[in-house]
Coordinates of C-alpha atoms and ligand atoms in Angstrom, one line a residue:
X482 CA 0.0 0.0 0.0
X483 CA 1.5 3.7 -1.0
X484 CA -0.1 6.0 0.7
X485 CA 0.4 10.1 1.2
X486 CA -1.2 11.9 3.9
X487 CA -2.4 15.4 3.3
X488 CA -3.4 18.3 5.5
X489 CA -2.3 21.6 7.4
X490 CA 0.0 21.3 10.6
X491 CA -1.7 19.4 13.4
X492 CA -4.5 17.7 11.0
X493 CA -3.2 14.5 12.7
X494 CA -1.3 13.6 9.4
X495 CA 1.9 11.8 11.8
X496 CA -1.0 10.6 14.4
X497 CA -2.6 8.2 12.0
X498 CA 0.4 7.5 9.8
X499 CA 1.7 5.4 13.2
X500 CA -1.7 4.1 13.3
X501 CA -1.6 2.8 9.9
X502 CA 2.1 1.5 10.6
X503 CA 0.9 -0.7 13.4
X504 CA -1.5 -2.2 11.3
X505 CA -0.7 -2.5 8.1
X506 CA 3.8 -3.0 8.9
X507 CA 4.4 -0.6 6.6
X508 CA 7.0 2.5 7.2
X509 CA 6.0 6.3 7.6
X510 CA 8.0 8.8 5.7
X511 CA 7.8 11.7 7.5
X512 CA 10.0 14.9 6.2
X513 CA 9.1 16.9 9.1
X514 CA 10.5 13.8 11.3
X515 CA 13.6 13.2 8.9
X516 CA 14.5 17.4 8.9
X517 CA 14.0 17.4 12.5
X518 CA 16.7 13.8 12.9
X519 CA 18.7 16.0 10.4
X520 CA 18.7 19.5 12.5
X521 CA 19.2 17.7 16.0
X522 CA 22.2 15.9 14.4
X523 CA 23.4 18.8 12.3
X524 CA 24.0 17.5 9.2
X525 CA 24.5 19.8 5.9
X526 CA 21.0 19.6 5.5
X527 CA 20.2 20.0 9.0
X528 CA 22.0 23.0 9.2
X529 CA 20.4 24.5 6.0
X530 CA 16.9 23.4 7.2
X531 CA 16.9 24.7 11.0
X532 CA 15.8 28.2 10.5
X533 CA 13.8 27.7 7.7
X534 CA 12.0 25.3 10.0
X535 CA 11.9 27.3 12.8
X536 CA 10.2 30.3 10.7
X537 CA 7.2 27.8 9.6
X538 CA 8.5 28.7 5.7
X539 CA 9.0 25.2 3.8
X540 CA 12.0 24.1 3.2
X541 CA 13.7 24.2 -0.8
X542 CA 11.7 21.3 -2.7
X543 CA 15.2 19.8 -4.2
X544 CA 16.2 19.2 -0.5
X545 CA 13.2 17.3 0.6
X546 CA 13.0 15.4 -3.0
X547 CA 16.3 14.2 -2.3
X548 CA 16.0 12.8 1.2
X549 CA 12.6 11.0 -0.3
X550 CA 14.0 9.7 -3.3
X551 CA 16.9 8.0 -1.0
X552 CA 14.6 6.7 1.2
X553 CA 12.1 5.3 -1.0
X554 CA 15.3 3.2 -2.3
X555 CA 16.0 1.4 0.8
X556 CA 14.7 -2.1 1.4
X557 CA 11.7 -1.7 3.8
X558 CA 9.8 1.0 1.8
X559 CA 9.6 -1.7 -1.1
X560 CA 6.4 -3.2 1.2
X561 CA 4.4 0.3 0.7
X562 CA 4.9 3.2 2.5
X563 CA 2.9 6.4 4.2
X564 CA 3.9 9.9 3.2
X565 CA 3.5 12.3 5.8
X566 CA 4.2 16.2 5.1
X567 CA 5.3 15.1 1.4
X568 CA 4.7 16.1 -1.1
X569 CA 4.0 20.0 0.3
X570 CA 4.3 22.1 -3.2
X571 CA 3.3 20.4 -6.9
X572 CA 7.1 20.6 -7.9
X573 CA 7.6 18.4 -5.2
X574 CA 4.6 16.2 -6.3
X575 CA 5.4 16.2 -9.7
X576 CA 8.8 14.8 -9.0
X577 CA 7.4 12.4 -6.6
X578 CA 5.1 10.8 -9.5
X579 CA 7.7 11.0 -11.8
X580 CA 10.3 8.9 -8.9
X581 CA 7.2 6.4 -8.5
X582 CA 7.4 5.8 -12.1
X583 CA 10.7 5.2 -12.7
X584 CA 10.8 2.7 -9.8
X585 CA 7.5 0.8 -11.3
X586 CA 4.9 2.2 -8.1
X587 CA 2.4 3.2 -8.1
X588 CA 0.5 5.3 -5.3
X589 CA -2.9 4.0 -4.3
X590 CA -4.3 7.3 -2.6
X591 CA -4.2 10.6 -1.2
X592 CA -6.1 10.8 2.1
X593 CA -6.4 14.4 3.2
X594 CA -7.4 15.1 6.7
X595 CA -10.0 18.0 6.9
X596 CA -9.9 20.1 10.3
X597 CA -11.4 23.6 11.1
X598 CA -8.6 25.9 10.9
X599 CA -9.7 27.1 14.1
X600 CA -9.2 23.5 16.2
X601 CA -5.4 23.5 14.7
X602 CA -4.1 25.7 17.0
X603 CA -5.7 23.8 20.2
X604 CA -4.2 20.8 19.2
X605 CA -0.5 22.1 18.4
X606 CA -0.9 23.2 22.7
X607 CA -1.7 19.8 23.5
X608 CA 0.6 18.2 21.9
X609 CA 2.8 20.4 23.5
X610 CA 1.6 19.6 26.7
X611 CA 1.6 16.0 25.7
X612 CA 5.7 16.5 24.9
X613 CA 6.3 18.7 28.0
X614 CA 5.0 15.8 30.1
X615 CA 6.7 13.1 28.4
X616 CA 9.7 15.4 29.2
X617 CA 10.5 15.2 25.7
X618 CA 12.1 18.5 23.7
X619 CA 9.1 20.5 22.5
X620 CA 9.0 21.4 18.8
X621 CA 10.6 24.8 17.6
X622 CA 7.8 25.7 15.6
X623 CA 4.8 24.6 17.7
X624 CA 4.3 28.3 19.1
X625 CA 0.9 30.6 17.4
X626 CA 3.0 32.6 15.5
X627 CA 5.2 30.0 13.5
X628 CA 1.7 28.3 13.4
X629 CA 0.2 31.1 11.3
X630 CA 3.3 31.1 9.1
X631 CA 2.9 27.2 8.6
X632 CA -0.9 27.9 7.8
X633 CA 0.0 30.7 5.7
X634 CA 2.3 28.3 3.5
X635 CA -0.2 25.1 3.8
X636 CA -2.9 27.2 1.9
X637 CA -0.4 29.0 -0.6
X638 CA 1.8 25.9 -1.3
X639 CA 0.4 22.8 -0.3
X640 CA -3.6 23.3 -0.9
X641 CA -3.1 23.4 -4.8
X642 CA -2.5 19.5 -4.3
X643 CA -5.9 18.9 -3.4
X644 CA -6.5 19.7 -7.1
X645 CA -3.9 17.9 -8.2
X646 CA -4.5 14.6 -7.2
X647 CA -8.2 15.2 -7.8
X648 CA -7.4 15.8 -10.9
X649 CA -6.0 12.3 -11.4
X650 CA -8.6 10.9 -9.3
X651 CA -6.4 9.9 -6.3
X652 CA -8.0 12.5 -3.2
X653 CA -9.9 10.8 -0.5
X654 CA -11.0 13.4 2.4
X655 CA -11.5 12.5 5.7
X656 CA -13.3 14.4 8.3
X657 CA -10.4 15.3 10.7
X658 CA -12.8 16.7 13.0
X659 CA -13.9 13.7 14.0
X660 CA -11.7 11.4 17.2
X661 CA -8.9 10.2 16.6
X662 CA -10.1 6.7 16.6
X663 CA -13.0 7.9 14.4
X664 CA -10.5 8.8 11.8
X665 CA -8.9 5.7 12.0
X666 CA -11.5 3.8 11.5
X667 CA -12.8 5.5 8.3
X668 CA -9.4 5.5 6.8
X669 CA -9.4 2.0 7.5
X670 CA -12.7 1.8 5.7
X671 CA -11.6 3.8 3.0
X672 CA -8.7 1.6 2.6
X673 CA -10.6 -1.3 2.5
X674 CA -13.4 0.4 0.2
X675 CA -10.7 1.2 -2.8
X676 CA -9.2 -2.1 -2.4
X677 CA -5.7 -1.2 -0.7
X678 CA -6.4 -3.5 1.9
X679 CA -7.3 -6.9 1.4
X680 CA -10.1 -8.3 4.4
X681 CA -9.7 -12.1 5.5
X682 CA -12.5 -12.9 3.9
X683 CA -11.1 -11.5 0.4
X684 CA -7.5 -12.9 0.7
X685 CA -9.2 -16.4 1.4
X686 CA -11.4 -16.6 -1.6
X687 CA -8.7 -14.6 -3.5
X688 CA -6.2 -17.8 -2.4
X689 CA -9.8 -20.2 -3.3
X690 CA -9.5 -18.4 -7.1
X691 CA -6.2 -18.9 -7.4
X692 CA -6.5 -22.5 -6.2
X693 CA -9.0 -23.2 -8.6
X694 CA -7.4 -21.3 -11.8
X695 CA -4.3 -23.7 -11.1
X696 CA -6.3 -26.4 -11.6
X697 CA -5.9 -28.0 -14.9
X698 CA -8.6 -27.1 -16.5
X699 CA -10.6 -29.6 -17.1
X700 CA -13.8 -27.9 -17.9
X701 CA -13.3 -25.2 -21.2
X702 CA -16.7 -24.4 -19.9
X703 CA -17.4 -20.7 -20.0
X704 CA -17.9 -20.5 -16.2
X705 CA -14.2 -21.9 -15.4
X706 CA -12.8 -19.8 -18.5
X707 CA -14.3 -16.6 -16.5
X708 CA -12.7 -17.7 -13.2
X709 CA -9.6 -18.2 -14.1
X710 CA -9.5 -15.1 -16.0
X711 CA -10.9 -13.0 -13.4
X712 CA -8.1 -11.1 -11.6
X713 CA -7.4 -9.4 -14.9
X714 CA -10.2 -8.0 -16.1
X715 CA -11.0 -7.0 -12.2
X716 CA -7.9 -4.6 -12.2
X717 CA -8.5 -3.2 -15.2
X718 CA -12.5 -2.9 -14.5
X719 CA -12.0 -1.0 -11.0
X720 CA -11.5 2.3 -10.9
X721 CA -9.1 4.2 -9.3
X722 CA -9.5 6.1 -6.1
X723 CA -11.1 9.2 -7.7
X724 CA -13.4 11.9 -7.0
X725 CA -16.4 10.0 -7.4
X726 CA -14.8 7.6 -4.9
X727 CA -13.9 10.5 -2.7
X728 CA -18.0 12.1 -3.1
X729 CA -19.0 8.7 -1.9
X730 CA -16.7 8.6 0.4
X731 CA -17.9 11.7 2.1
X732 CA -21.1 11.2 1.8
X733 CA -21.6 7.9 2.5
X734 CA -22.8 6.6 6.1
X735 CA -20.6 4.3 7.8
X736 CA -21.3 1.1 6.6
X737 CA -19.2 -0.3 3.8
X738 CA -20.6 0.5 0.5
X739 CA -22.0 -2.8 -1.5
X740 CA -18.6 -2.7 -3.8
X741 CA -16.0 -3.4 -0.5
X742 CA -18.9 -6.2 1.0
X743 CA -19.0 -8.0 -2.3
X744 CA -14.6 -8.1 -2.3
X745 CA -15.0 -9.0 1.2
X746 CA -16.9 -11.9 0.5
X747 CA -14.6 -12.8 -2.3
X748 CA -16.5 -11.4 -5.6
X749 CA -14.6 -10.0 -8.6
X750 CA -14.2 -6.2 -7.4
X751 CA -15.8 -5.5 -11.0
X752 CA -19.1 -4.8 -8.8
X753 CA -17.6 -2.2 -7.6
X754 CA -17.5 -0.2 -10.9
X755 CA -21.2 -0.1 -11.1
X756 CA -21.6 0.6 -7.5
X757 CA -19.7 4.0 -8.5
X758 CA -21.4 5.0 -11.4
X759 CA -24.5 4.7 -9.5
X760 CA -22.9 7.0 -6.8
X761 CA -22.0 9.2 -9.4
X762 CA -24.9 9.9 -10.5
X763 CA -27.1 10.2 -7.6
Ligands
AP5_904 P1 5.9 18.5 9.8 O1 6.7 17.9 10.9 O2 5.4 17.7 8.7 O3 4.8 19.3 10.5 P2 3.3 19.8 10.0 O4 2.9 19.5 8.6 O5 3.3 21.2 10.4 O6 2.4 18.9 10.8 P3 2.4 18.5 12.3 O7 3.5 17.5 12.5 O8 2.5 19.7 13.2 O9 1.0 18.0 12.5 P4 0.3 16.5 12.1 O10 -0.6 16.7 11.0 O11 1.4 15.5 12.0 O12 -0.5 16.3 13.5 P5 -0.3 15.3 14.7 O13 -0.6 13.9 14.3 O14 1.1 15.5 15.3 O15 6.8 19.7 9.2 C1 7.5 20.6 10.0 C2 8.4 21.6 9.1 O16 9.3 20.8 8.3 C3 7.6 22.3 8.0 O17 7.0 23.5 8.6 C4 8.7 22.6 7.0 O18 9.5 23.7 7.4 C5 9.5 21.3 7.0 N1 9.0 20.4 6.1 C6 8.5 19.1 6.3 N2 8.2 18.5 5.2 C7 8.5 19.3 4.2 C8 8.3 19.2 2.8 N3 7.8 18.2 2.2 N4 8.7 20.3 2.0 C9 9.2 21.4 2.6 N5 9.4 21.6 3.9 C10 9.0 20.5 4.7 O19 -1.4 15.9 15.7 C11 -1.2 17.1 16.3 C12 -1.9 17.0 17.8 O20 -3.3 16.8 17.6 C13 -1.4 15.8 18.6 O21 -1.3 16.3 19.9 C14 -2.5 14.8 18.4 O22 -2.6 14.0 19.5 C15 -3.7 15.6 18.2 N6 -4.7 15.0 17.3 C16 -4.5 14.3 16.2 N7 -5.6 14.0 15.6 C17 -6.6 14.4 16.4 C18 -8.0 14.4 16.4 N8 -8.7 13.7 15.4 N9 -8.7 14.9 17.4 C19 -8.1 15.6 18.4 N10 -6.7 15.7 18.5 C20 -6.0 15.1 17.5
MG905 MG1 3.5 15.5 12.0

């Protein structure tokens, strides 16, 4: 699963990414994390990046490319990953998309955490609270005024990338007003929904199919023809996380929408497809 995380400081972006770690076992990029390892060790790029942090301005695109291009090469980010804080400008998503391709990935969504500019600040003092107590070294920048800088530059430089990856049908929002377990849950569900995550139920019949196709095939009978070609025409038939997917998302109640029940129970995610048209036009 390749993920990215998108929203303004304090959405919860680096709460949920460790969330998604624990269950999933994949790694969280962070560039906020990686800058900060890189300031408190004072590296060249540290040392570049401290005051530029510490203003709440963003740090120069080619630096943070750089430090996620290297990482994306090392061994444990081949198993998916999480981006959290990047990409932060289109420069830096374009050459993001253009890294994925040349290593063969491909990102399976954008989820962007939604919260009332007005909780942001509230939740930047607790977390400072939260660090004070853990006597843990409180963040530079998690004061009100480098907040309103950081806001300043989430809706000049990083807001445009809502467009852009609804655009190429990738955006998922979340309500990030909701609890922190709330969120979870609906990423989780959203996850599930687009087919990032396989259920139990799916990866069982999915193993059943598989099972079956490897089976000589004694019957040329249409129904085992079908079966065994299956998987292929359902990746090609199911659409990508898109803004339909992301309407339906929002609007949607809890429950899982017919498409994710049907690949839970095992059935060709071609359902799906139809499921979203019909959202689409309602
Ligand atoms: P970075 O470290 O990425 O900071 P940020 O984007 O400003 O985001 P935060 O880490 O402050 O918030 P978060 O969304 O992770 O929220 P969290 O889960 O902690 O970047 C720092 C700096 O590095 C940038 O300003 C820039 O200078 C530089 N930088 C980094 N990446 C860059 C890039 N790609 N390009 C250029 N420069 C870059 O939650 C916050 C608090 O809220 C916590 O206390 C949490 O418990 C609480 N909380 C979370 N969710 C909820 C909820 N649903 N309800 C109630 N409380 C919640
Ligand atoms: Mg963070």
């Amino acid at each position: 699963m390749r993920l990215i995380l998108l929203g303004p400081p304090g959405s919860g972006k680096g709460t949920q990414a460790q969330r998604l770690v624990q269950r999933y076992g994949i790694v969280q990029l962070s560039t906020g994390e990686m800058l900060r390892a890189a300031v408190a060790a004072q590296t060249p790029v540290g040392l570049k990046a401290k005051d530029i942090m510490a203003s709440g301005a963003l740090v120069p695109d080619e630096i943070v490319v750089g430090i996620i291009s290297d990482r994306l090469d090392q061994p444990d980010a081949a198993k998916g990953f999480i981006l959290d804080g990047f990409p932060r400008t289109v420069p830096q998503a374009e050459a993001l998309d253009e890294l994925l391709k040349r290593k063969h990935m491909r990102l399976d969504a954008v989820i962007e955490l939604r919260v009332n500019e007005s909780a942001l600040l509230q939740r930047v003092e607790t977390r400072v609270a939260e660090m004070r107590a853990r006597g843990e070294e409180v963040r530079i920048d998690d004061t009100q005024e480098v907040l309103t800088k950081r806001l300043a530059s989430y809706r000049s430089l990083t807001e445009p990338l809502i467009h852009y990856y609804s655009e190429r049908r990738k955006l998922l929002t979340v309500d990030g007003m909701m609890t922190i377990e709330h969120v979870t849950r609906e990423i989780n569900r959203i996850l599930t929904a687009i087919g990032a995550v396989e259920t139990k139920g799916a990866k069982a019949a999915a193993a059943k199919r598989t099972a079956k196709a490897a089976k000589p095939a004694a019957k040329t009978s249409k129904s085992a023809a079908k079966g065994a070609g299956a998987p292929k025409k359902t990746a090609k038939a199911y659409p990508k996380a898109g803004k339909t997917a992301a309407k339906g998302v929002k609007k949607s109640s809890r429950r899982l929408p017919a498409s994710s029940k049907a690949r839970a129970a095992g059935k060709p995610r071609r359902a799906a497809k139809k499921v979203t048209k019909k959202r689409a036009k309602a």
